[in-house]
CSV table of C-alpha atoms and ligand atoms in Angstrom, one decimal:
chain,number,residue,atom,x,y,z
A,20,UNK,CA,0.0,0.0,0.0
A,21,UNK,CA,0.9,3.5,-0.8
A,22,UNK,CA,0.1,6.8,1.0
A,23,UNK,CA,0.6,10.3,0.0
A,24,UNK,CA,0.1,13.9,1.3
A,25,UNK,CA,-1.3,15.1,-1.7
A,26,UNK,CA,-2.8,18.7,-1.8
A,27,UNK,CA,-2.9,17.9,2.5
A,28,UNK,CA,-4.8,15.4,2.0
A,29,UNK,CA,-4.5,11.7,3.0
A,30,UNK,CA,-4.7,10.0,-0.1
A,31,UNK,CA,-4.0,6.0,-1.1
A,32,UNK,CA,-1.7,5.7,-4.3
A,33,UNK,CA,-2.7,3.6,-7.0
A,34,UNK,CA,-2.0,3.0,-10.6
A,35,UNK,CA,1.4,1.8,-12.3
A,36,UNK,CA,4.7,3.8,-11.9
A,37,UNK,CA,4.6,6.9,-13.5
A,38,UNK,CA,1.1,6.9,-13.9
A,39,UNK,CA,0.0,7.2,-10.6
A,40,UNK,CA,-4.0,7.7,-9.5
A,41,UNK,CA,-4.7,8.9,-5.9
A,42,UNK,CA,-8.2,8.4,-4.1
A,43,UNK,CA,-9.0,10.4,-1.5
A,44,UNK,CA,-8.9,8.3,1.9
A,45,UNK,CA,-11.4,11.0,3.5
A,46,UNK,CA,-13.7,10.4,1.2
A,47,UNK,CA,-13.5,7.1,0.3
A,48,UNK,CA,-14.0,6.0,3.7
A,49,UNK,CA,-17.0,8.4,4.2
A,50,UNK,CA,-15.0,10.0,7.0
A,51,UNK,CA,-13.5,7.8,9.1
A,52,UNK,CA,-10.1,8.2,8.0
A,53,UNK,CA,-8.3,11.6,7.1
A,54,UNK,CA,-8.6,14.3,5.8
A,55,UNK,CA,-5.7,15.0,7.9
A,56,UNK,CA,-2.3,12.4,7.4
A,57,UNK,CA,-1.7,12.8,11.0
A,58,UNK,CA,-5.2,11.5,12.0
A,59,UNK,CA,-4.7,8.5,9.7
A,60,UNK,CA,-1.3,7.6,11.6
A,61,UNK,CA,-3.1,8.2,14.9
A,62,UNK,CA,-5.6,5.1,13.8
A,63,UNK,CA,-3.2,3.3,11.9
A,64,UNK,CA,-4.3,-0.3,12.7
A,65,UNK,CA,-8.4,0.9,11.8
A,66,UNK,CA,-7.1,2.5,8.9
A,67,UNK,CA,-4.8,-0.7,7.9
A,68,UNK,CA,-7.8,-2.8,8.3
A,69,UNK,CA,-9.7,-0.8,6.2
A,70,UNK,CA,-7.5,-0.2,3.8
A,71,UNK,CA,-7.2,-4.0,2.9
A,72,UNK,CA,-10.7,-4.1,2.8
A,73,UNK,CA,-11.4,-1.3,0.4
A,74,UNK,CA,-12.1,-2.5,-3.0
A,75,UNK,CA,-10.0,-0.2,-5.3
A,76,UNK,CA,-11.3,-1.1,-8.2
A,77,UNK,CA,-14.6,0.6,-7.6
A,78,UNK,CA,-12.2,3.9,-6.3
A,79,UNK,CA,-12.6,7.1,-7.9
A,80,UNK,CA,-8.8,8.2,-8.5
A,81,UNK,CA,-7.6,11.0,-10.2
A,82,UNK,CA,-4.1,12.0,-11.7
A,83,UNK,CA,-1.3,12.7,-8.8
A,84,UNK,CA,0.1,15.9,-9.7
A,85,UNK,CA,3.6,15.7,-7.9
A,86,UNK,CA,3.7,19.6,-6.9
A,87,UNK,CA,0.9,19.1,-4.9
A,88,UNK,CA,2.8,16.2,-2.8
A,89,UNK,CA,4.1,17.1,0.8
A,90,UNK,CA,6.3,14.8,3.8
A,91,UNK,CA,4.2,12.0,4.0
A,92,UNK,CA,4.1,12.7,7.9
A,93,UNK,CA,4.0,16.4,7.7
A,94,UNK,CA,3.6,17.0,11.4
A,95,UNK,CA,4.9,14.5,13.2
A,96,UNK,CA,5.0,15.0,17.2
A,97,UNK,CA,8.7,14.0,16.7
A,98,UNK,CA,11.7,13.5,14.7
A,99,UNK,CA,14.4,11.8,14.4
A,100,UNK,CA,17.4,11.6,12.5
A,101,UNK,CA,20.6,9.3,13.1
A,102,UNK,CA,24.2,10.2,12.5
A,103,UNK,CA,27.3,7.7,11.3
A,104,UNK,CA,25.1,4.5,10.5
A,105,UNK,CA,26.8,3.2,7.4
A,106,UNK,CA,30.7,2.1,7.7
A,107,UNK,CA,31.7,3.8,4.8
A,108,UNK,CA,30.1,7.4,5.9
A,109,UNK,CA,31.6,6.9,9.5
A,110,UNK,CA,35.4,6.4,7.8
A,111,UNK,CA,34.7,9.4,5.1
A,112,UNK,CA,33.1,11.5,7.8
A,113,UNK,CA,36.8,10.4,9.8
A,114,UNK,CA,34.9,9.0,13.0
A,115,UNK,CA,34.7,5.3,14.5
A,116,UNK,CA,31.8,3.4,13.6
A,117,UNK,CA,29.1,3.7,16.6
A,118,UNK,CA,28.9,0.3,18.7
A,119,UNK,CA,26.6,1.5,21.0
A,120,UNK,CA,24.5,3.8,19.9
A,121,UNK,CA,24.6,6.1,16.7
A,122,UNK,CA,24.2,10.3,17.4
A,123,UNK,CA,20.7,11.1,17.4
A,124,UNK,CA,19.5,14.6,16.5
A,125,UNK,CA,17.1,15.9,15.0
A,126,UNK,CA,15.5,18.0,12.0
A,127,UNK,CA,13.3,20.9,12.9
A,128,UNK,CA,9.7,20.0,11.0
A,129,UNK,CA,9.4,23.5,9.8
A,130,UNK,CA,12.3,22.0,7.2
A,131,UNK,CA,9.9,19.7,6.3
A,132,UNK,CA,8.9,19.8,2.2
A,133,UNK,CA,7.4,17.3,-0.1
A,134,UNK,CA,9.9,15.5,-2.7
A,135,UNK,CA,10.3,18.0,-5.6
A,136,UNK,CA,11.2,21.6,-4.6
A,137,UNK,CA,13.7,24.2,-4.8
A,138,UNK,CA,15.4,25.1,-1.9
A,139,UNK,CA,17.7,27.9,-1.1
A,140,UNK,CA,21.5,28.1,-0.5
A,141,UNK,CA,22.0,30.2,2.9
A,142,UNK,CA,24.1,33.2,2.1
A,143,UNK,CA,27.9,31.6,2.7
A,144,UNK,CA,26.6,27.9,3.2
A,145,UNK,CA,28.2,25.3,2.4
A,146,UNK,CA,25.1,22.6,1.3
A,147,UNK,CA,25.9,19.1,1.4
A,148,UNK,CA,23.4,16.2,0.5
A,149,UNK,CA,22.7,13.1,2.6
A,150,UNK,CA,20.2,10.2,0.5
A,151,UNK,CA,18.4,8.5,3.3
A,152,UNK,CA,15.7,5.7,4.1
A,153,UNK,CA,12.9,7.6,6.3
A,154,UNK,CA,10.8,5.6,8.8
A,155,UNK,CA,7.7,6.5,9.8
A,156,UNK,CA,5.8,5.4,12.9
A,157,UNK,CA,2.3,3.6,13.0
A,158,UNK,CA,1.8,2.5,16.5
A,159,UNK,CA,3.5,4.0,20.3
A,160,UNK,CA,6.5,1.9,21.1
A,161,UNK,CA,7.9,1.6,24.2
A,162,UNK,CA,10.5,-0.6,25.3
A,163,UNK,CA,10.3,-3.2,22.3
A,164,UNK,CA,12.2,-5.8,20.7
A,165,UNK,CA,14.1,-5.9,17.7
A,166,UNK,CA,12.5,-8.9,16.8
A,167,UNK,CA,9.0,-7.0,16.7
A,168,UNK,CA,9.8,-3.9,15.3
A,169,UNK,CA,8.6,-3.7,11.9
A,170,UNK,CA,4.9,-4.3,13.7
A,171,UNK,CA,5.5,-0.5,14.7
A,172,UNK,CA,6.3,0.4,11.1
A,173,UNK,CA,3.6,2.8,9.0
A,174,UNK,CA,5.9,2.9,6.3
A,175,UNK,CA,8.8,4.1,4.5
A,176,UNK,CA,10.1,6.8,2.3
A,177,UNK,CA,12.8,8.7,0.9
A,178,UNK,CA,14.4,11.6,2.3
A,179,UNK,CA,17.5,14.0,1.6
A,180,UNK,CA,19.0,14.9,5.3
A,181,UNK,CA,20.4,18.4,3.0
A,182,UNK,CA,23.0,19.7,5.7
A,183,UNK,CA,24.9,22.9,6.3
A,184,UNK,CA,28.0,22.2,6.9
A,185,UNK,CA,29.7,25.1,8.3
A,186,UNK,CA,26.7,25.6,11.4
A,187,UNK,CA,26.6,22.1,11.5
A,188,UNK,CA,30.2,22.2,12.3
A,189,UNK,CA,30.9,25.3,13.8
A,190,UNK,CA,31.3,26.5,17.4
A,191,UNK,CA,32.8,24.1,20.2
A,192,UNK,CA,30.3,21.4,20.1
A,193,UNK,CA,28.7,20.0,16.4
A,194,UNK,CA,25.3,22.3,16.1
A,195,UNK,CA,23.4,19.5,13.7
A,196,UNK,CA,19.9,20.5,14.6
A,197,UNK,CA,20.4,23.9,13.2
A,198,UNK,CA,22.7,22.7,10.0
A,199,UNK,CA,20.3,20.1,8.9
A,200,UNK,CA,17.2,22.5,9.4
A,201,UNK,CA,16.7,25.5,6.9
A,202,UNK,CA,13.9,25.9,4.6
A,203,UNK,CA,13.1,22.9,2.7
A,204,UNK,CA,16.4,21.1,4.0
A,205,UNK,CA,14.2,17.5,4.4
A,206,UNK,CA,12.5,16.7,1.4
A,207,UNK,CA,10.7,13.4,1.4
A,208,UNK,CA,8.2,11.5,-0.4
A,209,UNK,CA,7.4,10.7,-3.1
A,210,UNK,CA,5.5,8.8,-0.5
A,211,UNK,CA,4.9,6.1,2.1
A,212,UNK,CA,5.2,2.7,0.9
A,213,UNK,CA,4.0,0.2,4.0
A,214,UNK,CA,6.6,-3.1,5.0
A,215,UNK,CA,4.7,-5.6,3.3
A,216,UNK,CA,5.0,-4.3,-0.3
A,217,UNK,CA,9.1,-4.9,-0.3
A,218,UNK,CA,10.5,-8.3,-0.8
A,219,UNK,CA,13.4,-7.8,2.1
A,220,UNK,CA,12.5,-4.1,4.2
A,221,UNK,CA,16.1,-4.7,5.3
A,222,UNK,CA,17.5,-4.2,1.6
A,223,UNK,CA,16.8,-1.7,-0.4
A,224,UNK,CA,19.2,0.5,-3.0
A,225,UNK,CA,19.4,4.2,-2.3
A,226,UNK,CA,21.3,7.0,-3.7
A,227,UNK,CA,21.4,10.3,-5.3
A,228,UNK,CA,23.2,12.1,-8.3
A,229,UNK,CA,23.9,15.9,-9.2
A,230,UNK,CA,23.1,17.0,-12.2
A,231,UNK,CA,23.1,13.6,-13.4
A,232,UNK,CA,26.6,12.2,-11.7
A,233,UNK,CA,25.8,9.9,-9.3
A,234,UNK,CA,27.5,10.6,-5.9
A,235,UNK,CA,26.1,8.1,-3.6
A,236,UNK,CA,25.1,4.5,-4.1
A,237,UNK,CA,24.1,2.2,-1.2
A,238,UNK,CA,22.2,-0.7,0.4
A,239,UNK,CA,19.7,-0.1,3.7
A,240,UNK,CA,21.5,-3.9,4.5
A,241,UNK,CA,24.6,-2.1,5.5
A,242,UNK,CA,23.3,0.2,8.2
A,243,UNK,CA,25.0,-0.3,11.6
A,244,UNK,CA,22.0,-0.1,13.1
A,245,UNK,CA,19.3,-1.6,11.2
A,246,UNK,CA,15.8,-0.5,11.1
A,247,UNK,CA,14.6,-3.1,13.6
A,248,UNK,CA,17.4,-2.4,16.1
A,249,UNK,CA,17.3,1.6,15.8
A,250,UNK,CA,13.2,1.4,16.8
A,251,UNK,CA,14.4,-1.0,19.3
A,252,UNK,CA,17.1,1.7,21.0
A,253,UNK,CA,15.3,4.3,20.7
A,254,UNK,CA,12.3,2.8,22.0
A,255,UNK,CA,14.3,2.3,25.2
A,256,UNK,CA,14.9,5.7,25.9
A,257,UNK,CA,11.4,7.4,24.5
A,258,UNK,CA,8.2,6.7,23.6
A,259,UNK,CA,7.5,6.8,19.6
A,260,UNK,CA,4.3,8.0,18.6
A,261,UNK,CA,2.2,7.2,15.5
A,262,UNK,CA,3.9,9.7,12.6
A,263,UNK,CA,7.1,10.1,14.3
A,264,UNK,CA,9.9,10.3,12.0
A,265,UNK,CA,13.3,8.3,11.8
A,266,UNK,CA,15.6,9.5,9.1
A,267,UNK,CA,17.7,6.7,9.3
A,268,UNK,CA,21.7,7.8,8.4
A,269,UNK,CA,23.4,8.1,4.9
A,270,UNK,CA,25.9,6.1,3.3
A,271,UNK,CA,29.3,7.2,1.7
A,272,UNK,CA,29.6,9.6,-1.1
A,273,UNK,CA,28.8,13.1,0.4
A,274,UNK,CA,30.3,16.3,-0.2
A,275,UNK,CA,31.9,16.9,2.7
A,276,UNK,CA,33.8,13.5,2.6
A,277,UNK,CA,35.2,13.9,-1.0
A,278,UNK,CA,38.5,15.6,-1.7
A,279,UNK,CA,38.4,18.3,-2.7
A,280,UNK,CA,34.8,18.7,-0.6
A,281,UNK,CA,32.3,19.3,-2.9
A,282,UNK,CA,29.1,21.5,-1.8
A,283,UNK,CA,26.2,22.3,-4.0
A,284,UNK,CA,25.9,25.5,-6.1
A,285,UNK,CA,23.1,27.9,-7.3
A,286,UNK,CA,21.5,26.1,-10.3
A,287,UNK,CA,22.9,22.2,-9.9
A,288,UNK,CA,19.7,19.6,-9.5
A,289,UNK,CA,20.2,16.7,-6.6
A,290,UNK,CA,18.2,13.7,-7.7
A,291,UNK,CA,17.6,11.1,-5.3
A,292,UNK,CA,15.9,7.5,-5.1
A,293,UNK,CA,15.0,4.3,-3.3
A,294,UNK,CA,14.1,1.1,-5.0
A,295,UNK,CA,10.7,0.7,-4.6
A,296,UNK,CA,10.1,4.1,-3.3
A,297,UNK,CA,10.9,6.4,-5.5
A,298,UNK,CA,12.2,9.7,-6.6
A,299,UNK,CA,13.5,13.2,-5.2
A,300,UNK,CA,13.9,16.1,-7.1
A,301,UNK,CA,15.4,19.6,-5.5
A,302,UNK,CA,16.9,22.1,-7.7
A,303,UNK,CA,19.3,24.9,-5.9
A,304,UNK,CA,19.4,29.0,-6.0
A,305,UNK,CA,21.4,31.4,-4.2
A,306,UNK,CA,19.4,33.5,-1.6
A,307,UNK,CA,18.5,36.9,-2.8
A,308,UNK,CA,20.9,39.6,-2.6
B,402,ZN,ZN1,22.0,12.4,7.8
């Protein structure tokens, strides 16, 4: 199953890639779901119940326009985002790998955006992108196993963890929340795609390319912390809530870790993807004079 913000609405994605229809869940369900995303998370197992149930192929879609797609949770009660949780990133970034637990910070939702946008470079900045697999929560989770995890799984999507580099870095301790939160700075979407429609949840592709040269390449089976295990962890030390966000770490291939560092410029197009997900498009302009 497949679930979009589209126009701020809840809507379930049908249709073959590329030709995408979208019915409106409010509707459809003559009100018991929606309109809102948030109110769909916050009865995810009704909704998933009823969602199975509805017959789609009496729905009354219409086209998805992608400008009118938003963060499939676009206002989640919290967010989380997870530093150094591929083995290549950790080396290229010049850290350890984490054996306890990865940094965890966050993204401010107001940097929130849906997954084709143009964002602006701050004055001086130096913008780095970070491909990521983005959990979202369907049911509170407190204290669980690994083992049960993916029960407390909505979804997944793509995201870009765009970053800052020089507030992320400056001062005398890292300043990620800040870096990693300007306008538009966490694209995601296109939208959620629920557990069950991927063969292995624990492997999937993801990268991203700059004006068409790719610049990361990567597997979700390498994360340090896998899905499961990062729910797990955190889970331990707060309570998730239904539409709580988990971008999960990027792998290797960033600006910041090439040499010479390479940060994107006024004009250049970033162009990421997840097998099975989908696509993200931002294109970047300078901030006005
Ligand atoms: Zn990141």
């Amino acid at each position: 199953m497949r679930i979009a913000n589209h126009n701020q609405r809840a809507t379930l994605i049908l249709g073959e890639s590329g030709a995408e229809v979208g019915v409106d869940i409010f509707d459809a369900s003559g009100g018991r779901f929606g309109p809102d995303l948030d109110l769909v998370y916050g009865g995810w197992n009704e909704f998933i119940s009823w969602a199975v149930a509805f017959d789609t192929s009496a729905a009354d879609g219409s086209p998805v326009d992608r400008a009118l797609l938003g963060a499939p949770s676009p206002r989640p009660r919290q967010v989380f985002a997870v530093g150094l949780n591929y083995d290549d990133h950790a080396a290229e970034s010049g850290f350890e790998s984490p054996t306890h637990l990865p940094p965890v910070f966050t993204k401010y939702i107001s940097s929130f955006s849906g997954p084709d946008t143009t964002v602006t470079i701050p004055e001086g900045g130096a913008v780095d992108w970070e491909v990521e697999l983005v959990v979202v929560i369907g049911r509170e989770a407190t204290g669980i196993d690994a083992d049960d995890a993916w029960r407390y799984v909505a979804g997944l999507t793509a995201g870009q963890d765009i970053s800052e580099r020089i507030t992320q870095t400056r001062g005398p301790a890292p300043q990620f929340g800040l870096g990693k939160s300007y306008p538009g700075f966490s694209p995601q979407g296109p939208w959620l795609v629920t557990p069950d429609q991927f063969a292995d949840p624990d492997d999937l592709e993801l990268g991203c390319a700059v004006d068409g040269e790719e610049m990361q390449k990567g597997r979700t089976r390498d994360l340090i912390f896998p899905v499961p295990r990062l729910i797990a962890e955190l889970s331990r030390n707060v309570t998730l809530h239904p539409g709580d966000v988990i971008f999960t770490g990027t792998p290797a291939g960033v600006g910041a870790g090439r040499e010479p560092k390479r940060f994107l410029a006024p004009g250049e197009r970033l162009d990421s993807w997840i097998t099975g997900i989908g696509e993200l498009h931002q294109t970047f302009i300078s901030a006005p004079q």
